[in-house]
């Protein structure tokens, strides 16, 4: 596995993946201009186990709550792709079918469809979310979980070097940087044990997880309240995490499950007001950028279609409109 990760062919493929859609950005363009020398240096550093990730750059977004995105240096993103392209399939085999975040063939749309299927089959749901999930991940626990999957010492070394690399604002020994490919894989693996516990040991008939946002269904309300206590105890003991009390609830399926920006009823879907307002605001911002000459027509159309993607997928039309005929 290590030879596959550091092979020149894999590094070149990783470089192309990391550069996709970003070739015009100065750091990426500079790396690509010196691709031969850059990849040679990376190969030697990895082979000699001298590789050290470079500092992150950060920016803030609000989608819908404020988040700090930690952007790895392009050189490090090449390493992330080289590592995950080889290790990803092995990690993927551990995941249950009903974990939907950051996986090929899954995603938010399919998570919503699956959630509605369970809402039609069962009377009650437990909806839960984890408090400050990315910031609360214990780094050494994450390193241990990944290390168990790989026998080769250099593979374990590279994962540990990436996961232990600090980022601005990180609490000591805690946190994964939001925005890194390795963080997505690690975050999914971090809660994989809970997935198997709920489905295989506690035998709950319906369960869907999208990263740290999850729901469980059954036909007995008291069973779900007891399950909530079990989940909270497992998260605290095994992962050092806590549930977000404000959004943890047990309710009848007919009341509608708030999940991934939608309210999911057995017979229909409704876009939550907050998400509708964010989509409309996004379109207005893009239109102003177009009028100011900061965005071309193709970019405006692409933004509008992206904003309307989930609406079109579920047949929710006419909720976001643009002043342009796109």
PDB file of C-alpha atoms in Angstrom:
ATOM      1  CA  UNK A   1       0.000   0.000   0.000  1.00  0.00           C
ATOM      2  CA  UNK A   2       2.796   2.443   0.833  1.00  0.00           C
ATOM      3  CA  UNK A   3       4.453   1.913  -2.539  1.00  0.00           C
ATOM      4  CA  UNK A   4       1.139   2.652  -4.248  1.00  0.00           C
ATOM      5  CA  UNK A   5       0.674   5.836  -2.223  1.00  0.00           C
ATOM      6  CA  UNK A   6       4.103   7.289  -3.060  1.00  0.00           C
ATOM      7  CA  UNK A   7       4.330   6.010  -6.628  1.00  0.00           C
ATOM      8  CA  UNK A   8       4.972   8.711  -9.225  1.00  0.00           C
ATOM      9  CA  UNK A   9       1.805   7.744 -11.080  1.00  0.00           C
ATOM     10  CA  UNK A  10      -0.323   8.164  -7.955  1.00  0.00           C
ATOM     11  CA  UNK A  11       1.280  11.499  -7.090  1.00  0.00           C
ATOM     12  CA  UNK A  12       0.618  12.795 -10.612  1.00  0.00           C
ATOM     13  CA  UNK A  13      -3.001  11.642 -10.445  1.00  0.00           C
ATOM     14  CA  UNK A  14      -3.371  13.268  -7.023  1.00  0.00           C
ATOM     15  CA  UNK A  15      -1.949  16.520  -8.395  1.00  0.00           C
ATOM     16  CA  UNK A  16      -4.503  16.563 -11.224  1.00  0.00           C
ATOM     17  CA  UNK A  17      -7.355  15.851  -8.792  1.00  0.00           C
ATOM     18  CA  UNK A  18      -6.241  18.554  -6.381  1.00  0.00           C
ATOM     19  CA  UNK A  19      -5.910  21.078  -9.227  1.00  0.00           C
ATOM     20  CA  UNK A  20      -9.306  20.352 -10.766  1.00  0.00           C
ATOM     21  CA  UNK A  21     -11.194  23.638 -11.164  1.00  0.00           C
ATOM     22  CA  UNK A  22      -8.387  25.610  -9.493  1.00  0.00           C
ATOM     23  CA  UNK A  23      -5.638  25.793 -12.129  1.00  0.00           C
ATOM     24  CA  UNK A  24      -5.955  29.570 -12.460  1.00  0.00           C
ATOM     25  CA  UNK A  25      -5.224  30.189  -8.769  1.00  0.00           C
ATOM     26  CA  UNK A  26      -1.659  31.470  -8.268  1.00  0.00           C
ATOM     27  CA  UNK A  27      -0.444  28.836  -5.742  1.00  0.00           C
ATOM     28  CA  UNK A  28      -1.777  26.035  -7.928  1.00  0.00           C
ATOM     29  CA  UNK A  29      -0.377  27.559 -11.120  1.00  0.00           C
ATOM     30  CA  UNK A  30       3.052  27.935  -9.520  1.00  0.00           C
ATOM     31  CA  UNK A  31       3.077  24.297  -8.425  1.00  0.00           C
ATOM     32  CA  UNK A  32       1.991  23.084 -11.870  1.00  0.00           C
ATOM     33  CA  UNK A  33       4.701  25.139 -13.586  1.00  0.00           C
ATOM     34  CA  UNK A  34       7.287  23.229 -11.554  1.00  0.00           C
ATOM     35  CA  UNK A  35       5.391  19.955 -11.386  1.00  0.00           C
ATOM     36  CA  UNK A  36       8.376  17.693 -12.111  1.00  0.00           C
ATOM     37  CA  UNK A  37      10.563  19.251  -9.435  1.00  0.00           C
ATOM     38  CA  UNK A  38       7.729  19.563  -6.909  1.00  0.00           C
ATOM     39  CA  UNK A  39       6.688  15.918  -7.265  1.00  0.00           C
ATOM     40  CA  UNK A  40      10.304  14.767  -7.073  1.00  0.00           C
ATOM     41  CA  UNK A  41      10.751  16.679  -3.806  1.00  0.00           C
ATOM     42  CA  UNK A  42       7.508  15.284  -2.404  1.00  0.00           C
ATOM     43  CA  UNK A  43       8.473  11.728  -3.350  1.00  0.00           C
ATOM     44  CA  UNK A  44      11.844  12.014  -1.599  1.00  0.00           C
ATOM     45  CA  UNK A  45      10.336  13.564   1.540  1.00  0.00           C
ATOM     46  CA  UNK A  46       7.704  10.838   1.756  1.00  0.00           C
ATOM     47  CA  UNK A  47      10.168   8.016   1.108  1.00  0.00           C
ATOM     48  CA  UNK A  48      12.542   9.341   3.757  1.00  0.00           C
ATOM     49  CA  UNK A  49       9.663  10.169   6.121  1.00  0.00           C
ATOM     50  CA  UNK A  50      10.753  13.814   6.235  1.00  0.00           C
ATOM     51  CA  UNK A  51       7.451  15.212   4.979  1.00  0.00           C
ATOM     52  CA  UNK A  52       5.900  17.927   7.155  1.00  0.00           C
ATOM     53  CA  UNK A  53       2.618  19.689   6.268  1.00  0.00           C
ATOM     54  CA  UNK A  54       2.819  23.437   5.751  1.00  0.00           C
ATOM     55  CA  UNK A  55       0.768  26.022   7.694  1.00  0.00           C
ATOM     56  CA  UNK A  56      -2.936  26.403   6.917  1.00  0.00           C
ATOM     57  CA  UNK A  57      -4.595  29.527   5.593  1.00  0.00           C
ATOM     58  CA  UNK A  58      -8.071  30.284   6.930  1.00  0.00           C
ATOM     59  CA  UNK A  59     -11.234  32.101   5.964  1.00  0.00           C
ATOM     60  CA  UNK A  60     -14.723  32.399   7.441  1.00  0.00           C
ATOM     61  CA  UNK A  61     -18.011  31.387   5.884  1.00  0.00           C
ATOM     62  CA  UNK A  62     -21.597  31.473   7.123  1.00  0.00           C
ATOM     63  CA  UNK A  63     -23.545  28.453   5.850  1.00  0.00           C
ATOM     64  CA  UNK A  64     -25.753  28.833   7.867  1.00  0.00           C
ATOM     65  CA  UNK A  65     -23.687  29.211  11.042  1.00  0.00           C
ATOM     66  CA  UNK A  66     -20.201  30.778  11.062  1.00  0.00           C
ATOM     67  CA  UNK A  67     -17.446  28.311  10.255  1.00  0.00           C
ATOM     68  CA  UNK A  68     -13.705  28.652   9.877  1.00  0.00           C
ATOM     69  CA  UNK A  69     -12.346  26.842   6.830  1.00  0.00           C
ATOM     70  CA  UNK A  70      -8.710  25.765   7.102  1.00  0.00           C
ATOM     71  CA  UNK A  71      -7.194  25.531   3.648  1.00  0.00           C
ATOM     72  CA  UNK A  72      -4.125  23.326   3.312  1.00  0.00           C
ATOM     73  CA  UNK A  73      -1.237  24.356   1.083  1.00  0.00           C
ATOM     74  CA  UNK A  74      -1.681  22.959  -2.433  1.00  0.00           C
ATOM     75  CA  UNK A  75       1.380  20.758  -1.949  1.00  0.00           C
ATOM     76  CA  UNK A  76      -0.286  19.188   1.081  1.00  0.00           C
ATOM     77  CA  UNK A  77      -3.548  18.727  -0.803  1.00  0.00           C
ATOM     78  CA  UNK A  78      -1.645  16.638  -3.350  1.00  0.00           C
ATOM     79  CA  UNK A  79      -0.475  14.411  -0.486  1.00  0.00           C
ATOM     80  CA  UNK A  80      -4.023  14.203   0.913  1.00  0.00           C
ATOM     81  CA  UNK A  81      -5.357  12.991  -2.428  1.00  0.00           C
ATOM     82  CA  UNK A  82      -2.485  10.531  -2.891  1.00  0.00           C
ATOM     83  CA  UNK A  83      -3.162   9.084   0.565  1.00  0.00           C
ATOM     84  CA  UNK A  84      -6.968   8.976   0.396  1.00  0.00           C
ATOM     85  CA  UNK A  85      -7.123   7.636  -3.161  1.00  0.00           C
ATOM     86  CA  UNK A  86      -5.316   4.511  -1.961  1.00  0.00           C
ATOM     87  CA  UNK A  87      -6.586   4.240   1.625  1.00  0.00           C
ATOM     88  CA  UNK A  88     -10.139   5.423   0.959  1.00  0.00           C
ATOM     89  CA  UNK A  89     -11.498   2.132  -0.438  1.00  0.00           C
ATOM     90  CA  UNK A  90     -10.254   0.240   2.629  1.00  0.00           C
ATOM     91  CA  UNK A  91     -11.852   2.746   5.015  1.00  0.00           C
ATOM     92  CA  UNK A  92     -15.031   2.793   2.908  1.00  0.00           C
ATOM     93  CA  UNK A  93     -15.554  -0.937   3.429  1.00  0.00           C
ATOM     94  CA  UNK A  94     -16.121  -0.318   7.145  1.00  0.00           C
ATOM     95  CA  UNK A  95     -18.977   2.138   6.639  1.00  0.00           C
ATOM     96  CA  UNK A  96     -22.624   1.169   6.841  1.00  0.00           C
ATOM     97  CA  UNK A  97     -24.884   1.836   3.857  1.00  0.00           C
ATOM     98  CA  UNK A  98     -26.831   4.503   5.761  1.00  0.00           C
ATOM     99  CA  UNK A  99     -23.886   6.856   6.333  1.00  0.00           C
ATOM    100  CA  UNK A 100     -24.187   9.443   3.560  1.00  0.00           C
ATOM    101  CA  UNK A 101     -21.652  12.275   3.987  1.00  0.00           C
ATOM    102  CA  UNK A 102     -18.651  12.704   1.670  1.00  0.00           C
ATOM    103  CA  UNK A 103     -19.074   9.361  -0.088  1.00  0.00           C
ATOM    104  CA  UNK A 104     -19.330   8.551  -3.779  1.00  0.00           C
ATOM    105  CA  UNK A 105     -22.887   7.594  -4.696  1.00  0.00           C
ATOM    106  CA  UNK A 106     -24.317   8.950  -1.431  1.00  0.00           C
ATOM    107  CA  UNK A 107     -24.736  12.623  -0.465  1.00  0.00           C
ATOM    108  CA  UNK A 108     -27.419  14.832   1.069  1.00  0.00           C
ATOM    109  CA  UNK A 109     -30.103  14.142  -1.549  1.00  0.00           C
ATOM    110  CA  UNK A 110     -29.973  10.398  -1.031  1.00  0.00           C
ATOM    111  CA  UNK A 111     -29.853  10.871   2.737  1.00  0.00           C
ATOM    112  CA  UNK A 112     -33.141  12.806   2.534  1.00  0.00           C
ATOM    113  CA  UNK A 113     -34.758  10.090   0.403  1.00  0.00           C
ATOM    114  CA  UNK A 114     -33.675   7.412   2.865  1.00  0.00           C
ATOM    115  CA  UNK A 115     -34.902   9.474   5.812  1.00  0.00           C
ATOM    116  CA  UNK A 116     -38.328   9.880   4.224  1.00  0.00           C
ATOM    117  CA  UNK A 117     -38.487   6.114   3.634  1.00  0.00           C
ATOM    118  CA  UNK A 118     -37.995   5.511   7.360  1.00  0.00           C
ATOM    119  CA  UNK A 119     -40.501   8.238   8.239  1.00  0.00           C
ATOM    120  CA  UNK A 120     -43.093   6.351   6.209  1.00  0.00           C
ATOM    121  CA  UNK A 121     -42.310   3.043   7.917  1.00  0.00           C
ATOM    122  CA  UNK A 122     -42.091   4.072  11.580  1.00  0.00           C
ATOM    123  CA  UNK A 123     -44.135   6.185  13.987  1.00  0.00           C
ATOM    124  CA  UNK A 124     -41.410   8.108  15.834  1.00  0.00           C
ATOM    125  CA  UNK A 125     -37.967   9.562  15.229  1.00  0.00           C
ATOM    126  CA  UNK A 126     -35.044  10.646  17.378  1.00  0.00           C
ATOM    127  CA  UNK A 127     -33.202  13.599  15.827  1.00  0.00           C
ATOM    128  CA  UNK A 128     -29.739  14.439  17.183  1.00  0.00           C
ATOM    129  CA  UNK A 129     -26.651  16.453  16.361  1.00  0.00           C
ATOM    130  CA  UNK A 130     -23.211  16.558  17.966  1.00  0.00           C
ATOM    131  CA  UNK A 131     -21.979  19.703  19.657  1.00  0.00           C
ATOM    132  CA  UNK A 132     -18.989  21.350  17.924  1.00  0.00           C
ATOM    133  CA  UNK A 133     -18.128  18.064  16.240  1.00  0.00           C
ATOM    134  CA  UNK A 134     -15.049  18.961  14.186  1.00  0.00           C
ATOM    135  CA  UNK A 135     -13.591  21.073  17.008  1.00  0.00           C
ATOM    136  CA  UNK A 136     -14.183  18.318  19.588  1.00  0.00           C
ATOM    137  CA  UNK A 137     -12.598  15.340  17.820  1.00  0.00           C
ATOM    138  CA  UNK A 138      -9.779  13.958  19.965  1.00  0.00           C
ATOM    139  CA  UNK A 139      -6.706  13.847  17.751  1.00  0.00           C
ATOM    140  CA  UNK A 140      -5.037  10.852  19.389  1.00  0.00           C
ATOM    141  CA  UNK A 141      -8.279   8.861  19.312  1.00  0.00           C
ATOM    142  CA  UNK A 142      -8.566   9.661  15.602  1.00  0.00           C
ATOM    143  CA  UNK A 143      -4.959   8.597  14.998  1.00  0.00           C
ATOM    144  CA  UNK A 144      -5.599   5.310  16.835  1.00  0.00           C
ATOM    145  CA  UNK A 145      -8.767   4.589  14.844  1.00  0.00           C
ATOM    146  CA  UNK A 146      -6.970   5.118  11.535  1.00  0.00           C
ATOM    147  CA  UNK A 147      -3.849   3.229  12.612  1.00  0.00           C
ATOM    148  CA  UNK A 148      -5.865   0.085  13.373  1.00  0.00           C
ATOM    149  CA  UNK A 149      -6.763  -0.206   9.699  1.00  0.00           C
ATOM    150  CA  UNK A 150      -3.239  -0.262   8.277  1.00  0.00           C
ATOM    151  CA  UNK A 151      -0.388  -2.658   8.973  1.00  0.00           C
ATOM    152  CA  UNK A 152       2.367  -0.727   7.202  1.00  0.00           C
ATOM    153  CA  UNK A 153       4.227   1.616   9.529  1.00  0.00           C
ATOM    154  CA  UNK A 154       4.853   4.378   6.900  1.00  0.00           C
ATOM    155  CA  UNK A 155       1.119   4.547   6.147  1.00  0.00           C
ATOM    156  CA  UNK A 156       0.356   5.005   9.840  1.00  0.00           C
ATOM    157  CA  UNK A 157       3.156   7.578  10.110  1.00  0.00           C
ATOM    158  CA  UNK A 158       1.735   9.706   7.269  1.00  0.00           C
ATOM    159  CA  UNK A 159      -1.802   9.665   8.653  1.00  0.00           C
ATOM    160  CA  UNK A 160      -0.483  10.663  12.089  1.00  0.00           C
ATOM    161  CA  UNK A 161       1.659  13.463  10.632  1.00  0.00           C
ATOM    162  CA  UNK A 162      -1.383  14.947   8.885  1.00  0.00           C
ATOM    163  CA  UNK A 163      -3.846  14.519  11.748  1.00  0.00           C
ATOM    164  CA  UNK A 164      -1.440  15.899  14.359  1.00  0.00           C
ATOM    165  CA  UNK A 165      -0.536  18.942  12.260  1.00  0.00           C
ATOM    166  CA  UNK A 166      -1.900  21.969  14.186  1.00  0.00           C
ATOM    167  CA  UNK A 167      -4.119  24.666  12.698  1.00  0.00           C
ATOM    168  CA  UNK A 168      -4.868  28.195  13.970  1.00  0.00           C
ATOM    169  CA  UNK A 169      -7.418  28.335  16.762  1.00  0.00           C
ATOM    170  CA  UNK A 170      -7.131  24.630  17.583  1.00  0.00           C
ATOM    171  CA  UNK A 171      -7.558  23.538  21.179  1.00  0.00           C
ATOM    172  CA  UNK A 172      -4.672  21.378  22.461  1.00  0.00           C
ATOM    173  CA  UNK A 173      -5.126  17.810  21.272  1.00  0.00           C
ATOM    174  CA  UNK A 174      -8.548  18.513  19.767  1.00  0.00           C
ATOM    175  CA  UNK A 175     -10.038  19.210  16.375  1.00  0.00           C
ATOM    176  CA  UNK A 176      -9.936  18.413  12.683  1.00  0.00           C
ATOM    177  CA  UNK A 177      -9.446  21.239  10.169  1.00  0.00           C
ATOM    178  CA  UNK A 178     -12.664  21.794   8.214  1.00  0.00           C
ATOM    179  CA  UNK A 179     -11.863  21.730   4.504  1.00  0.00           C
ATOM    180  CA  UNK A 180      -9.272  18.938   4.285  1.00  0.00           C
ATOM    181  CA  UNK A 181      -9.972  15.716   2.403  1.00  0.00           C
ATOM    182  CA  UNK A 182      -8.306  13.702   5.165  1.00  0.00           C
ATOM    183  CA  UNK A 183     -10.597  15.371   7.717  1.00  0.00           C
ATOM    184  CA  UNK A 184     -13.684  14.155   5.854  1.00  0.00           C
ATOM    185  CA  UNK A 185     -12.516  10.548   5.890  1.00  0.00           C
ATOM    186  CA  UNK A 186     -11.378  10.745   9.504  1.00  0.00           C
ATOM    187  CA  UNK A 187     -14.590  12.412  10.704  1.00  0.00           C
ATOM    188  CA  UNK A 188     -16.697   9.701   9.083  1.00  0.00           C
ATOM    189  CA  UNK A 189     -14.541   7.003  10.627  1.00  0.00           C
ATOM    190  CA  UNK A 190     -14.731   8.703  14.030  1.00  0.00           C
ATOM    191  CA  UNK A 191     -18.501   8.049  14.220  1.00  0.00           C
ATOM    192  CA  UNK A 192     -18.488   4.736  12.367  1.00  0.00           C
ATOM    193  CA  UNK A 193     -18.458   2.871  15.690  1.00  0.00           C
ATOM    194  CA  UNK A 194     -21.703   4.576  16.682  1.00  0.00           C
ATOM    195  CA  UNK A 195     -23.277   3.547  13.357  1.00  0.00           C
ATOM    196  CA  UNK A 196     -22.516  -0.116  13.951  1.00  0.00           C
ATOM    197  CA  UNK A 197     -23.593   0.065  17.581  1.00  0.00           C
ATOM    198  CA  UNK A 198     -27.013   1.520  16.677  1.00  0.00           C
ATOM    199  CA  UNK A 199     -27.699  -0.851  13.809  1.00  0.00           C
ATOM    200  CA  UNK A 200     -26.070  -4.080  14.916  1.00  0.00           C
ATOM    201  CA  UNK A 201     -26.070  -4.117  18.726  1.00  0.00           C
ATOM    202  CA  UNK A 202     -29.053  -1.927  19.595  1.00  0.00           C
ATOM    203  CA  UNK A 203     -30.985  -3.192  16.537  1.00  0.00           C
ATOM    204  CA  UNK A 204     -32.787   0.005  15.647  1.00  0.00           C
ATOM    205  CA  UNK A 205     -34.918  -0.462  12.505  1.00  0.00           C
ATOM    206  CA  UNK A 206     -34.181   2.929  10.949  1.00  0.00           C
ATOM    207  CA  UNK A 207     -31.025   5.049  11.042  1.00  0.00           C
ATOM    208  CA  UNK A 208     -29.459   7.724   8.805  1.00  0.00           C
ATOM    209  CA  UNK A 209     -26.301   9.738   9.450  1.00  0.00           C
ATOM    210  CA  UNK A 210     -24.890  12.667   7.505  1.00  0.00           C
ATOM    211  CA  UNK A 211     -21.576  13.427   9.242  1.00  0.00           C
ATOM    212  CA  UNK A 212     -22.553  14.566  12.778  1.00  0.00           C
ATOM    213  CA  UNK A 213     -26.261  15.015  11.975  1.00  0.00           C
ATOM    214  CA  UNK A 214     -28.291  11.818  12.448  1.00  0.00           C
ATOM    215  CA  UNK A 215     -31.770  10.401  13.042  1.00  0.00           C
ATOM    216  CA  UNK A 216     -33.137   7.096  14.343  1.00  0.00           C
ATOM    217  CA  UNK A 217     -36.635   5.667  13.830  1.00  0.00           C
ATOM    218  CA  UNK A 218     -38.780   3.051  15.558  1.00  0.00           C
ATOM    219  CA  UNK A 219     -42.385   2.544  16.654  1.00  0.00           C
ATOM    220  CA  UNK A 220     -41.886   3.122  20.387  1.00  0.00           C
ATOM    221  CA  UNK A 221     -41.207   6.596  21.784  1.00  0.00           C
ATOM    222  CA  UNK A 222     -39.810   5.356  25.114  1.00  0.00           C
ATOM    223  CA  UNK A 223     -37.277   3.178  23.287  1.00  0.00           C
ATOM    224  CA  UNK A 224     -35.963   6.242  21.487  1.00  0.00           C
ATOM    225  CA  UNK A 225     -35.566   8.214  24.729  1.00  0.00           C
ATOM    226  CA  UNK A 226     -33.625   5.298  26.227  1.00  0.00           C
ATOM    227  CA  UNK A 227     -31.563   5.122  23.056  1.00  0.00           C
ATOM    228  CA  UNK A 228     -30.761   8.803  23.361  1.00  0.00           C
ATOM    229  CA  UNK A 229     -29.236   8.133  26.811  1.00  0.00           C
ATOM    230  CA  UNK A 230     -27.241   5.195  25.427  1.00  0.00           C
ATOM    231  CA  UNK A 231     -25.912   7.291  22.547  1.00  0.00           C
ATOM    232  CA  UNK A 232     -24.901  10.125  24.859  1.00  0.00           C
ATOM    233  CA  UNK A 233     -23.089   7.710  27.190  1.00  0.00           C
ATOM    234  CA  UNK A 234     -21.258   6.010  24.286  1.00  0.00           C
ATOM    235  CA  UNK A 235     -20.186   9.309  22.724  1.00  0.00           C
ATOM    236  CA  UNK A 236     -18.828  10.586  26.038  1.00  0.00           C
ATOM    237  CA  UNK A 237     -16.982   7.378  26.935  1.00  0.00           C
ATOM    238  CA  UNK A 238     -15.666   6.352  23.521  1.00  0.00           C
ATOM    239  CA  UNK A 239     -15.211   9.626  21.607  1.00  0.00           C
ATOM    240  CA  UNK A 240     -15.282  12.478  24.135  1.00  0.00           C
ATOM    241  CA  UNK A 241     -18.300  14.064  22.435  1.00  0.00           C
ATOM    242  CA  UNK A 242     -21.642  15.435  23.613  1.00  0.00           C
ATOM    243  CA  UNK A 243     -25.028  15.836  21.960  1.00  0.00           C
ATOM    244  CA  UNK A 244     -26.366  19.272  21.128  1.00  0.00           C
ATOM    245  CA  UNK A 245     -29.266  19.516  23.557  1.00  0.00           C
ATOM    246  CA  UNK A 246     -31.111  22.276  21.685  1.00  0.00           C
ATOM    247  CA  UNK A 247     -31.777  20.095  18.633  1.00  0.00           C
ATOM    248  CA  UNK A 248     -32.047  16.630  20.218  1.00  0.00           C
ATOM    249  CA  UNK A 249     -35.685  15.557  20.266  1.00  0.00           C
ATOM    250  CA  UNK A 250     -38.077  12.624  19.961  1.00  0.00           C
ATOM    251  CA  UNK A 251     -41.277  13.277  18.004  1.00  0.00           C
ATOM    252  CA  UNK A 252     -43.915  11.596  15.826  1.00  0.00           C
ATOM    253  CA  UNK A 253     -42.887  11.171  12.189  1.00  0.00           C
ATOM    254  CA  UNK A 254     -46.020  13.057  11.182  1.00  0.00           C
ATOM    255  CA  UNK A 255     -44.638  16.266  12.731  1.00  0.00           C
ATOM    256  CA  UNK A 256     -41.836  16.364  10.183  1.00  0.00           C
ATOM    257  CA  UNK A 257     -38.155  15.646  10.721  1.00  0.00           C
ATOM    258  CA  UNK A 258     -35.843  18.703  10.401  1.00  0.00           C
ATOM    259  CA  UNK A 259     -32.877  17.310   8.487  1.00  0.00           C
ATOM    260  CA  UNK A 260     -30.354  18.806   6.046  1.00  0.00           C
ATOM    261  CA  UNK A 261     -32.313  21.996   5.455  1.00  0.00           C
ATOM    262  CA  UNK A 262     -35.618  20.257   4.822  1.00  0.00           C
ATOM    263  CA  UNK A 263     -38.571  19.230   6.914  1.00  0.00           C
ATOM    264  CA  UNK A 264     -39.256  15.615   6.032  1.00  0.00           C
ATOM    265  CA  UNK A 265     -42.846  14.375   6.333  1.00  0.00           C
ATOM    266  CA  UNK A 266     -44.020  10.878   5.377  1.00  0.00           C
ATOM    267  CA  UNK A 267     -45.952  12.319   2.427  1.00  0.00           C
ATOM    268  CA  UNK A 268     -44.010  15.436   1.402  1.00  0.00           C
ATOM    269  CA  UNK A 269     -40.898  17.565   1.802  1.00  0.00           C
ATOM    270  CA  UNK A 270     -40.735  21.225   2.753  1.00  0.00           C
ATOM    271  CA  UNK A 271     -37.776  23.546   2.485  1.00  0.00           C
ATOM    272  CA  UNK A 272     -36.982  25.059   5.866  1.00  0.00           C
ATOM    273  CA  UNK A 273     -37.359  28.831   5.993  1.00  0.00           C
ATOM    274  CA  UNK A 274     -33.725  29.453   6.910  1.00  0.00           C
ATOM    275  CA  UNK A 275     -32.453  27.525   3.931  1.00  0.00           C
ATOM    276  CA  UNK A 276     -34.856  29.233   1.545  1.00  0.00           C
ATOM    277  CA  UNK A 277     -33.653  32.645   2.753  1.00  0.00           C
ATOM    278  CA  UNK A 278     -30.003  31.617   2.352  1.00  0.00           C
ATOM    279  CA  UNK A 279     -30.605  30.436  -1.206  1.00  0.00           C
ATOM    280  CA  UNK A 280     -32.371  33.669  -2.117  1.00  0.00           C
ATOM    281  CA  UNK A 281     -29.574  35.710  -0.503  1.00  0.00           C
ATOM    282  CA  UNK A 282     -26.949  33.749  -2.437  1.00  0.00           C
ATOM    283  CA  UNK A 283     -28.685  34.514  -5.731  1.00  0.00           C
ATOM    284  CA  UNK A 284     -28.854  38.232  -4.893  1.00  0.00           C
ATOM    285  CA  UNK A 285     -25.152  38.323  -4.019  1.00  0.00           C
ATOM    286  CA  UNK A 286     -24.257  36.612  -7.292  1.00  0.00           C
ATOM    287  CA  UNK A 287     -26.451  39.004  -9.275  1.00  0.00           C
ATOM    288  CA  UNK A 288     -24.738  42.016  -7.704  1.00  0.00           C
ATOM    289  CA  UNK A 289     -21.360  40.494  -8.548  1.00  0.00           C
ATOM    290  CA  UNK A 290     -22.523  40.072 -12.155  1.00  0.00           C
ATOM    291  CA  UNK A 291     -23.768  43.670 -12.354  1.00  0.00           C
ATOM    292  CA  UNK A 292     -20.428  44.894 -10.972  1.00  0.00           C
ATOM    293  CA  UNK A 293     -18.519  42.904 -13.600  1.00  0.00           C
ATOM    294  CA  UNK A 294     -17.018  40.557 -11.010  1.00  0.00           C
ATOM    295  CA  UNK A 295     -18.851  37.509 -12.377  1.00  0.00           C
ATOM    296  CA  UNK A 296     -19.604  36.547 -15.979  1.00  0.00           C
ATOM    297  CA  UNK A 297     -22.937  35.262 -17.256  1.00  0.00           C
ATOM    298  CA  UNK A 298     -21.798  31.634 -17.227  1.00  0.00           C
ATOM    299  CA  UNK A 299     -20.750  31.951 -13.598  1.00  0.00           C
ATOM    300  CA  UNK A 300     -24.081  33.517 -12.672  1.00  0.00           C
ATOM    301  CA  UNK A 301     -26.027  30.751 -14.384  1.00  0.00           C
ATOM    302  CA  UNK A 302     -23.892  28.085 -12.692  1.00  0.00           C
ATOM    303  CA  UNK A 303     -24.479  29.691  -9.272  1.00  0.00           C
ATOM    304  CA  UNK A 304     -28.211  29.880  -9.816  1.00  0.00           C
ATOM    305  CA  UNK A 305     -28.430  26.261 -10.942  1.00  0.00           C
ATOM    306  CA  UNK A 306     -26.372  25.132  -7.954  1.00  0.00           C
ATOM    307  CA  UNK A 307     -28.685  27.031  -5.604  1.00  0.00           C
ATOM    308  CA  UNK A 308     -31.701  25.439  -7.238  1.00  0.00           C
ATOM    309  CA  UNK A 309     -30.170  21.945  -7.383  1.00  0.00           C
ATOM    310  CA  UNK A 310     -31.899  20.443  -4.366  1.00  0.00           C
ATOM    311  CA  UNK A 311     -35.160  22.159  -5.285  1.00  0.00           C
ATOM    312  CA  UNK A 312     -35.169  20.621  -8.746  1.00  0.00           C
ATOM    313  CA  UNK A 313     -34.111  17.233  -7.369  1.00  0.00           C
ATOM    314  CA  UNK A 314     -37.180  17.064  -5.147  1.00  0.00           C
ATOM    315  CA  UNK A 315     -39.517  18.972  -7.438  1.00  0.00           C
ATOM    316  CA  UNK A 316     -39.587  22.052  -5.193  1.00  0.00           C
ATOM    317  CA  UNK A 317     -39.889  24.801  -7.793  1.00  0.00           C
ATOM    318  CA  UNK A 318     -40.460  28.511  -7.702  1.00  0.00           C
ATOM    319  CA  UNK A 319     -38.919  29.053  -4.269  1.00  0.00           C
ATOM    320  CA  UNK A 320     -35.713  30.733  -5.468  1.00  0.00           C
ATOM    321  CA  UNK A 321     -35.900  33.130  -8.383  1.00  0.00           C
ATOM    322  CA  UNK A 322     -33.458  35.320 -10.249  1.00  0.00           C
ATOM    323  CA  UNK A 323     -34.081  38.582 -12.049  1.00  0.00           C
ATOM    324  CA  UNK A 324     -32.238  37.110 -15.048  1.00  0.00           C
ATOM    325  CA  UNK A 325     -33.702  34.645 -17.456  1.00  0.00           C
ATOM    326  CA  UNK A 326     -31.335  31.720 -16.913  1.00  0.00           C
TER     327      UNK A 326
END
